[in-house]
Amino acid sequence: MNAPSQSARPGIGLVVLLLLLLCLWGLSWPLLGGHLPLHPYDGRAVQTLSWAEGKYYLAVLLLEAVMLIAAVRLVAARWSARLDQQIVTLLERPTRAYAAIAVIGAVMALNVGMLVVGHRSLTEDEATYLFQARLLLSGHLSAHVPLQAYAFHQPFFYLVSIDQWSGYYQWAHPALLAIGLVVGSPWLTSIFMLALTVFFSGKAAEEYSGEARAGVVAALVVALSPLAVLTAGTIHNSNPAAACAAIALWGFARLNKRMDLGAVLAVGLSTAIGMHVRPLDQFALVAGSTALLFVEHRREAVRLALRLAPAGAIAVLGIVVHVLIHRVLQGHWEHGSMTVPVGAFGFGKAVVGVVHTPANAASLLLTDLAHVMFYLTGTPWVLLLLAFPALRLVPGKKYVAPATLVVLYSSGYFLFGGWSVLHTGPVYYNALVPVLAALVAMAAVDAHGSLKRWAPTRRVVPGFLVVQVAASIVFFWPTQALEVARASQAAHRCEELTERSQLNRALVFVMEGNEAHDSWVHQAPLPGPGFDDPILYARFPHYLPQDEESPLRFARWVAAEFGRDRETFLALCLKTSKPALARYDLKTGKIEEISAPSDMQTETHRSWLDKNIPAGPWTPLPDEVRERILREIR
């Protein structure tokens, strides 16, 4: 075999330039990369382009340009007819390829869940999902409200009656997590959802383009996507939302060509479940796909309606179940939980209590989409591929449907105002990943075809895909994995401390610090519905009067209800963001012992305890205080 020619290899000058740019990027990593956290509940993940992002993108683009040149030259030198034949063989059975790629994505998500996230809930949303999942396993939809309700209250709880509460999320995702709890871990649910997303993203791209090559590329894009994989390491409900979206998109693309019972069932079931997960996401994609079908087949609208009728019937049955759940929970047919005013369509400050104007909404949306496209593959160069259909350098008809869905989906976020939507990152756009992957895959295949006349220039696309993978490994995964791992550790410092202390049957009070934390849940973990956890965590509510007696009095009220057979501790998360744990006698106010990390001064925590948690009289919970708590929870 002949060795590749010297001209086909990257020159020494190219290597030197690559190393220099790599050093430049490495020096800017702590400053620039840290401004791009993936997880939404970080103080820096608001929808604004920070001053550092433009420089960071520019540094990445320059370095990847050199990597692209080197990769193209290398691919051109190493490509062989045998490799072409292996690809042809792979594409003869694309379904097997999709399944194999789905396994790759699942393994990556499994490792992210274990090594990065640590199988912890990162937000109060996720804690509420688990609460509802455990409710389902107990055979109930609500739980008894304890007397000291505010010690265990979550923002996403609501009262269904005077003495019963529940989580306000739709129940499909908690049901899926309940299955995961039964088989061993709720995080298995997210991993399986990613596998479904990968598989059906490939099938959807194949249906859109008519080529198995596009399907394989789309499946690879999703399986290797930092956005999809890092999110699948959590139990966020955008994971099943993405899976339902991918399944529905494949079904609609299939039904656009022929009647297929499997596609009908796929559309119906995915819509029924998706409307119980993230209803606005699923509705935007399903309604848009349905409208596109009727436009495409407007001359045979009746026949198309009959074709879609079974899917519609299945979806309606799912919505009926949704209504029945509220009937069981609240005793009436009105929609209950999600009428909590977390968002609304429209503009103006009065809509949701935050500024939501067309100009503000447009800037936030464009910023989000920029982040999503970067997080989709870990590199901004992916936009180059989309330039081919955008500039009509390739046939564009097959791009109309997925591109229209992106526009419709984005329009929904443009019109919808809400605190959660206005102040979160790209995780909320996870349901859009299958559509974006299809667009990128079709553009990659078409770009490869357009360049085939200029061999070995046509190797630009394989080289480009090599760079995509390499760039995400070098530029994206280290920074984002570290960010998510750090947020996960910060959110559960107190739990780690109690585990190290080997507590058993303990009631642990968590006091939050005053600094801005990286996660919403740097506070008491949510107990199970029966309040029978081995370690029961309680929090000090913010409504307590500002006097030195109130914290201890409240702790005694909680201990009187739940601490009769438990040891009682105070877990302090102070300004240092490092916890200390004190064994505390609630009757005498005496601190028996205190533990803290080796680099902490325990006297600091002891003096804080002496100042803020003095002994006080044992008093019962006044009726007016309990009524105030219940009113605020309502």
XYZ file of C-alpha atoms in Angstrom:
634
model
C 0.000 0.000 0.000
C 1.362 3.370 -0.988
C 1.902 5.908 1.750
C -0.091 9.106 1.450
C 1.699 11.847 -0.350
C 3.414 14.581 1.568
C 1.027 17.153 0.095
C -1.942 15.298 1.575
C -0.632 15.672 5.095
C -1.040 18.743 7.276
C 2.092 20.860 6.973
C 4.270 21.882 9.884
C 3.008 25.451 9.634
C -0.577 24.249 9.992
C 0.315 22.222 13.070
C 2.119 25.180 14.659
C -0.852 27.461 13.992
C -3.182 24.870 15.467
C -1.092 24.649 18.633
C -0.911 28.425 18.995
C -4.668 28.785 18.639
C -5.199 25.917 21.062
C -3.032 27.714 23.622
C -4.986 30.931 23.037
C -8.240 29.117 23.577
C -6.891 27.368 26.671
C -5.939 30.693 28.235
C -9.393 32.110 27.545
C -11.281 29.007 28.699
C -11.790 30.008 32.359
C -12.913 33.498 31.343
C -14.992 32.751 28.265
C -16.125 29.146 28.517
C -17.504 29.708 31.983
C -20.099 32.082 30.582
C -21.854 29.317 28.662
C -23.460 26.967 31.196
C -25.824 24.410 29.709
C -28.115 23.966 32.657
C -30.874 26.592 32.807
C -30.945 27.233 36.538
C -27.692 29.099 36.756
C -27.502 32.812 37.423
C -25.545 33.280 34.190
C -27.873 31.252 31.948
C -30.264 34.102 31.262
C -31.137 34.777 27.672
C -28.613 37.496 27.073
C -25.408 37.315 25.076
C -22.648 38.139 27.545
C -19.735 40.333 26.544
C -17.506 37.242 26.486
C -19.557 35.083 24.149
C -18.642 36.850 20.926
C -14.936 36.495 21.684
C -15.425 32.886 22.679
C -17.265 32.056 19.449
C -14.559 33.816 17.443
C -11.789 31.864 19.176
C -13.647 28.609 18.550
C -14.284 29.471 14.899
C -10.628 30.294 14.228
C -9.333 27.159 15.863
C -11.905 24.929 14.216
C -11.117 26.425 10.813
C -7.582 25.123 11.164
C -8.907 21.801 12.444
C -11.234 21.620 9.443
C -8.395 22.133 6.960
C -6.320 19.472 8.679
C -9.244 17.041 8.885
C -10.167 17.464 5.216
C -6.599 16.807 4.116
C -6.394 13.786 6.398
C -9.736 12.350 5.258
C -8.810 12.894 1.625
C -5.580 10.983 2.172
C -7.051 8.098 4.149
C -10.387 7.635 2.376
C -10.592 4.396 0.429
C -12.977 2.475 -1.791
C -13.295 -0.071 0.998
C -14.629 2.575 3.355
C -17.149 3.615 0.701
C -18.315 -0.003 0.475
C -18.655 -0.280 4.252
C -20.850 2.815 4.283
C -23.010 1.384 1.492
C -23.429 -1.842 3.478
C -24.384 0.138 6.576
C -27.001 2.119 4.681
C -28.624 -1.042 3.334
C -30.054 -1.624 6.817
C -30.480 1.867 8.263
C -32.827 0.767 11.050
C -30.034 -1.297 12.578
C -27.731 1.677 12.248
C -30.234 3.904 14.078
C -30.542 1.339 16.865
C -26.770 1.022 17.226
C -26.339 4.792 17.329
C -29.149 5.016 19.907
C -27.191 2.624 22.124
C -24.127 4.879 21.796
C -26.185 7.890 22.903
C -27.692 5.943 25.801
C -24.250 4.874 27.042
C -23.052 8.485 26.911
C -26.108 9.668 28.852
C -25.597 6.900 31.407
C -22.066 8.109 32.043
C -23.200 11.739 32.262
C -25.874 10.774 34.787
C -23.409 8.880 36.964
C -20.190 10.863 36.613
C -21.366 14.433 35.962
C -24.819 14.847 37.493
C -24.261 12.182 40.124
C -27.864 10.970 39.845
C -29.107 14.030 41.708
C -32.073 16.273 41.022
C -30.795 19.680 39.953
C -33.952 21.759 40.274
C -37.101 21.940 42.332
C -38.910 20.944 39.139
C -37.096 17.611 39.180
C -37.707 17.140 42.901
C -41.422 17.669 42.268
C -41.417 15.113 39.426
C -39.991 12.550 41.845
C -42.539 13.489 44.499
C -45.366 12.869 42.033
C -43.758 9.607 40.868
C -43.633 8.353 44.447
C -47.240 9.432 44.872
C -48.236 7.242 41.932
C -46.354 4.275 43.374
C -48.254 4.764 46.629
C -51.526 4.587 44.703
C -52.469 8.235 45.235
C -52.486 11.517 43.349
C -52.102 13.738 46.419
C -50.604 13.595 49.899
C -51.632 14.811 53.335
C -50.468 18.336 54.148
C -48.453 18.265 57.384
C -49.133 20.745 60.147
C -45.760 22.354 59.524
C -46.431 22.587 55.798
C -43.939 25.318 55.029
C -41.043 23.196 56.238
C -41.578 20.920 53.229
C -43.336 23.121 50.716
C -42.087 23.416 47.131
C -42.912 26.276 44.714
C -44.541 23.727 42.417
C -46.993 22.313 44.971
C -50.611 23.344 45.114
C -53.491 22.533 47.446
C -56.168 20.286 45.981
C -58.170 20.536 49.232
C -57.747 21.982 52.695
C -55.514 19.094 53.803
C -54.204 17.559 50.550
C -51.525 18.799 48.181
C -49.870 17.617 45.009
C -47.368 18.656 42.372
C -48.737 20.747 39.546
C -46.935 19.030 36.676
C -48.753 16.815 34.205
C -48.565 13.183 35.170
C -47.028 11.417 32.162
C -43.454 12.271 33.110
C -43.895 11.257 36.785
C -45.480 8.006 35.544
C -42.414 7.311 33.399
C -40.135 8.116 36.342
C -42.203 5.770 38.516
C -41.399 2.961 36.080
C -37.742 3.890 36.433
C -38.032 3.786 40.228
C -39.512 0.290 40.013
C -36.717 -1.050 37.807
C -33.949 0.612 39.774
C -33.452 4.310 39.019
C -35.542 7.171 37.594
C -32.509 8.243 35.546
C -32.978 5.107 33.428
C -36.144 6.754 32.110
C -34.203 9.709 30.711
C -31.636 7.405 29.120
C -34.374 5.401 27.406
C -36.025 8.623 26.236
C -32.752 9.714 24.617
C -32.453 6.358 22.850
C -35.963 6.827 21.442
C -35.113 10.381 20.391
C -31.989 9.232 18.546
C -33.754 6.347 16.803
C -36.788 8.283 15.613
C -34.768 11.381 14.717
C -32.917 9.182 12.250
C -36.125 7.727 10.868
C -37.731 11.178 10.607
C -34.750 12.601 8.700
C -34.862 9.616 6.360
C -38.553 10.237 5.666
C -38.020 13.955 5.092
C -35.101 13.470 2.700
C -35.774 10.056 1.220
C -32.173 9.063 1.959
C -30.846 6.738 4.627
C -27.615 8.749 4.710
C -29.466 11.731 6.141
C -31.092 9.479 8.727
C -27.756 8.113 9.911
C -26.232 11.598 10.144
C -29.271 12.911 12.056
C -29.091 10.018 14.515
C -25.389 10.730 15.042
C -26.052 14.439 15.573
C -28.548 13.679 18.361
C -26.525 10.865 19.942
C -23.432 13.081 20.139
C -25.259 16.338 20.886
C -24.096 17.951 24.151
C -27.558 19.478 24.565
C -29.390 16.162 24.190
C -26.898 13.997 26.087
C -26.265 16.345 29.024
C -30.006 16.871 29.435
C -30.535 13.095 29.338
C -28.198 12.858 32.316
C -30.907 14.655 34.323
C -34.571 13.834 34.872
C -35.824 17.047 33.283
C -39.152 16.652 31.493
C -37.678 17.941 28.247
C -36.289 14.413 27.739
C -39.668 12.719 27.143
C -40.785 15.881 25.325
C -37.961 15.382 22.803
C -38.790 11.686 22.437
C -42.485 12.404 21.828
C -41.534 15.100 19.324
C -39.226 12.760 17.384
C -41.830 9.991 17.258
C -44.580 12.362 16.127
C -42.355 13.939 13.469
C -41.533 10.519 12.018
C -45.212 9.584 12.013
C -46.298 12.752 10.220
C -43.488 12.480 7.666
C -44.506 8.889 7.010
C -48.195 9.721 6.667
C -47.312 12.445 4.196
C -46.363 9.690 1.750
C -48.606 6.747 2.537
C -51.126 5.327 4.978
C -49.238 3.461 7.674
C -50.870 1.997 10.778
C -47.618 2.197 12.734
C -47.284 5.886 11.903
C -50.894 6.512 12.958
C -50.297 4.830 16.314
C -47.002 6.694 16.715
C -48.621 10.090 16.150
C -51.557 9.313 18.424
C -49.609 7.849 21.332
C -46.784 10.400 21.211
C -49.302 13.249 21.138
C -51.341 11.780 23.990
C -48.219 11.391 26.131
C -46.523 14.590 24.971
C -49.565 16.677 25.911
C -49.088 15.296 29.445
C -45.408 16.282 29.543
C -44.784 19.679 27.935
C -48.106 20.420 26.254
C -47.126 23.660 24.513
C -44.064 22.055 22.912
C -46.011 19.060 21.664
C -48.956 21.160 20.505
C -46.742 23.497 18.462
C -45.051 20.626 16.622
C -48.186 18.511 16.143
C -50.404 21.411 15.079
C -47.710 22.637 12.701
C -47.207 19.180 11.189
C -50.955 18.712 10.770
C -51.322 22.085 9.041
C -48.428 21.286 6.697
C -50.035 17.964 5.788
C -53.334 19.601 4.889
C -51.571 22.258 2.829
C -49.611 19.588 0.967
C -52.713 17.443 0.369
C -55.326 20.184 0.173
C -57.021 18.550 -2.818
C -57.723 15.413 -0.834
C -58.369 16.950 2.567
C -61.226 14.575 3.416
C -59.116 11.517 2.688
C -56.282 12.938 4.763
C -58.642 13.669 7.652
C -59.795 10.051 7.604
C -56.164 8.947 7.563
C -55.402 11.041 10.645
C -58.664 10.305 12.486
C -57.358 7.266 14.457
C -54.353 9.266 15.631
C -56.641 12.109 16.681
C -58.875 9.700 18.581
C -55.919 8.301 20.530
C -54.700 11.817 21.327
C -58.172 12.858 22.508
C -58.321 9.830 24.801
C -55.073 11.002 26.355
C -56.500 14.473 26.923
C -59.616 12.911 28.486
C -57.381 11.072 30.950
C -55.798 14.425 31.757
C -59.220 15.898 32.551
C -60.209 12.860 34.615
C -57.108 13.241 36.759
C -58.174 16.771 37.671
C -61.668 15.533 38.365
C -60.286 12.963 40.807
C -57.883 15.446 42.381
C -60.135 18.454 42.761
C -63.676 17.207 42.496
C -64.574 19.296 39.444
C -63.925 19.277 35.706
C -62.023 22.538 35.487
C -58.355 22.453 34.676
C -56.535 22.961 37.931
C -52.821 22.571 38.445
C -51.360 24.285 35.418
C -53.622 27.297 35.746
C -51.051 28.494 38.253
C -50.019 31.804 36.652
C -46.529 30.841 35.521
C -46.983 32.282 32.050
C -49.392 33.537 29.432
C -49.543 34.522 25.790
C -49.337 38.215 25.085
C -47.191 41.256 25.694
C -46.893 43.796 28.462
C -45.775 43.719 32.058
C -49.244 42.893 33.329
C -49.279 39.568 31.466
C -46.954 37.661 33.773
C -45.500 40.289 36.060
C -42.328 40.594 34.003
C -41.428 42.784 31.051
C -42.493 41.003 27.864
C -42.458 43.317 24.868
C -42.027 42.334 21.188
C -38.508 43.786 21.104
C -37.499 42.058 24.329
C -39.080 38.782 23.240
C -37.280 38.899 19.886
C -33.879 39.516 21.481
C -34.389 36.731 24.004
C -35.565 34.308 21.333
C -32.642 35.010 19.008
C -30.211 34.586 21.887
C -31.803 31.292 22.841
C -31.664 30.003 19.280
C -27.990 30.987 19.037
C -27.290 29.009 22.194
C -29.348 26.049 20.984
C -27.477 25.861 17.681
C -24.155 26.025 19.535
C -25.191 23.442 22.132
C -26.685 21.153 19.460
C -23.243 20.087 18.252
C -20.806 21.966 20.473
C -19.593 24.235 17.674
C -21.000 27.272 15.820
C -19.660 25.963 12.489
C -22.800 23.865 12.060
C -24.479 26.994 10.710
C -22.310 26.666 7.592
C -24.166 23.525 6.596
C -27.524 25.261 6.972
C -26.274 27.976 4.619
C -26.523 25.535 1.706
C -30.348 25.276 1.743
C -30.738 28.857 3.006
C -28.853 30.204 -0.031
C -30.561 27.698 -2.326
C -27.291 26.030 -3.203
C -29.135 22.699 -2.971
C -32.744 21.679 -3.788
C -34.856 23.170 -1.049
C -38.359 21.660 -1.129
C -37.670 18.938 1.433
C -36.443 21.579 3.884
C -39.775 23.409 3.940
C -41.559 21.190 6.469
C -38.856 21.004 9.176
C -37.881 24.663 8.695
C -41.525 25.710 9.057
C -41.798 23.700 12.274
C -38.773 25.537 13.679
C -40.432 28.863 12.846
C -43.779 27.852 14.388
C -42.145 26.455 17.515
C -40.017 29.579 17.938
C -43.062 31.791 17.384
C -44.713 30.115 20.349
C -41.799 31.068 22.587
C -41.853 34.564 21.107
C -45.510 35.040 22.057
C -45.381 33.226 25.394
C -44.223 35.205 28.398
C -43.348 33.634 31.699
C -40.681 33.775 34.351
C -39.431 30.271 33.634
C -39.320 30.805 29.878
C -37.725 34.241 30.059
C -34.972 33.160 32.438
C -33.863 29.715 31.353
C -31.433 28.396 28.818
C -31.625 26.020 25.861
C -32.824 22.982 27.835
C -36.389 24.184 27.246
C -35.761 23.823 23.509
C -34.788 20.152 23.717
C -37.961 19.127 21.851
C -36.611 21.046 18.860
C -33.469 18.876 18.642
C -34.982 16.205 16.308
C -36.085 18.886 13.822
C -32.742 20.695 13.894
C -30.881 17.401 13.548
C -32.915 16.566 10.442
C -32.095 19.953 8.899
C -28.381 19.612 9.640
C -28.286 16.036 8.336
C -30.057 16.817 5.077
C -27.817 19.833 4.541
C -24.709 17.700 5.169
C -25.797 15.079 2.637
C -26.718 17.701 0.040
C -23.481 19.616 0.580
C -21.544 16.415 0.051
C -23.419 15.813 -3.197
C -22.870 19.364 -4.416
C -19.116 19.089 -3.915
C -18.651 15.626 -5.398
C -17.468 17.050 -8.727
C -14.339 18.442 -7.083
C -12.674 15.417 -5.516
C -11.113 15.389 -3.000
C -12.978 18.581 -2.078
C -16.091 16.463 -1.547
C -14.297 15.049 1.485
C -14.980 18.405 3.120
C -18.247 17.081 4.534
C -16.788 13.911 6.120
C -13.944 16.054 7.387
C -16.433 18.579 8.685
C -18.282 15.885 10.643
C -14.982 14.703 12.118
C -14.340 18.264 13.246
C -17.827 18.457 14.758
C -17.133 15.512 17.021
C -13.588 16.611 17.863
C -14.631 20.209 18.500
C -17.417 19.257 20.893
C -15.009 17.008 22.804
C -12.371 19.743 23.023
C -14.419 22.927 23.324
C -17.779 22.056 24.756
C -17.802 18.928 26.892
C -15.081 19.922 29.395
C -16.576 23.316 30.254
C -20.184 22.191 30.306
C -19.591 18.930 32.140
C -17.670 20.820 34.819
C -20.424 23.444 35.075
C -23.166 20.842 35.525
C -21.077 18.788 37.950
C -20.334 21.883 40.024
C -24.009 22.869 40.137
C -24.970 19.335 41.150
C -22.433 19.266 43.967
C -23.452 22.720 45.183
C -27.097 21.707 45.249
C -26.482 18.702 47.468
C -23.676 19.695 49.829
C -25.848 19.269 52.899
C -26.969 15.802 51.815
C -23.367 14.749 51.294
C -22.525 15.986 54.770
C -25.335 13.995 56.379
C -24.238 10.905 54.446
C -20.670 11.296 55.670
C -21.984 11.699 59.218
C -23.790 8.340 58.883
C -27.033 9.640 60.296
C -29.975 7.302 60.732
C -33.568 8.281 61.461
C -32.660 11.957 61.653
C -34.605 15.168 61.182
C -32.293 17.668 59.482
C -33.128 21.367 59.259
C -31.499 23.174 56.351
C -30.744 26.871 56.594
C -29.958 28.590 53.324
C -27.118 31.040 52.972
C -27.418 34.596 51.731
C -25.327 34.301 48.583
C -26.685 33.583 45.112
C -26.445 29.861 44.518
C -25.911 28.109 41.224
C -29.017 26.008 41.623
C -32.487 26.497 42.968
C -32.168 23.514 45.241
C -29.379 24.580 47.547
C -31.979 23.949 50.212
C -33.896 21.129 51.858
C -34.382 18.048 49.637
C -38.019 17.134 49.175
C -39.219 14.179 51.301
C -41.466 11.422 50.081
C -45.259 11.756 50.281
C -45.402 9.697 53.475
C -42.676 11.689 55.254
C -41.097 8.363 56.244
C -37.653 8.820 54.685
C -34.700 7.646 56.809
C -33.369 11.209 56.676
C -36.144 13.799 56.710
C -35.069 17.267 55.567
C -36.955 20.408 56.578
C -36.368 24.033 55.692
C -36.826 27.273 57.542
C -39.443 29.294 55.645
C -38.898 32.892 54.650
C -42.150 34.021 56.264
C -40.752 33.669 59.812
C -40.753 36.919 61.815
C -37.371 38.621 62.106
C -36.778 37.892 65.772
C -34.346 35.603 67.530
C -37.001 33.230 68.910
C -38.801 32.268 65.700
C -36.345 29.819 64.053
C -36.025 27.628 67.131
C -39.744 27.776 67.811
C -40.489 26.674 64.269
C -37.942 23.850 64.547
C -39.676 22.624 67.696
C -43.048 22.653 65.973
C -41.689 20.478 63.180
C -39.881 18.186 65.617
C -43.081 17.751 67.632
C -44.793 16.409 64.508
C -41.994 14.422 62.860
C -39.078 14.124 65.260
C -40.385 11.973 68.093
C -38.275 8.969 67.076
C -35.541 10.884 65.272
C -32.317 12.614 66.150
C -32.433 16.305 65.301
C -29.755 18.216 63.436
C -29.285 21.626 61.919
C -27.565 21.650 58.535
C -26.216 25.118 57.866
C -25.449 26.391 54.372
C -23.857 29.733 55.134
C -22.192 32.467 53.070
C -19.219 30.209 52.415
C -21.478 27.796 50.491
C -19.992 25.026 52.638
C -22.225 23.218 55.115
C -21.823 22.502 58.793
C -23.884 19.988 60.750
C -24.770 20.423 64.423
C -26.459 17.909 66.738
C -28.991 20.105 68.488
C -31.151 19.526 71.563
C -34.408 21.308 70.772
C -35.563 21.326 74.404
C -32.503 22.945 75.925
C -31.013 24.670 72.905
C -27.667 22.985 73.600
C -25.303 22.206 70.724
C -23.877 18.742 71.397
C -21.423 18.548 68.507
C -20.676 20.203 65.215
C -18.925 18.953 62.088
C -17.649 20.919 59.128
C -15.187 20.531 56.264
C -11.545 20.594 57.351
C -10.979 24.021 55.837
C -13.825 25.572 57.812
C -13.604 27.221 61.216
C -16.222 25.455 63.314
C -16.235 28.334 65.769
C -17.695 30.516 63.021
C -20.658 28.212 62.725
C -20.975 27.819 66.477
C -21.127 31.585 66.999
C -23.671 31.836 64.200
C -25.800 29.221 65.962
C -25.522 30.991 69.308
C -26.626 34.258 67.730
C -29.423 33.028 65.507
C -30.806 29.907 67.222
C -31.115 30.722 70.933
C -33.202 28.587 73.262
C -36.840 29.568 73.492
C -40.085 28.421 75.072
C -41.880 25.365 73.719
C -45.039 26.710 72.132
C -47.592 25.057 69.843
C -48.253 26.281 66.328
C -50.897 29.030 66.559
C -54.008 28.544 64.443
C -53.536 31.890 62.718
C -50.019 30.911 61.612
C -51.266 27.623 60.184
C -54.044 29.434 58.317
C -51.522 31.909 56.930
C -49.343 29.048 55.710
C -52.260 27.368 53.957
C -53.344 30.640 52.370
C -49.855 31.250 50.982
C -49.615 27.704 49.619
C -52.938 28.162 47.843
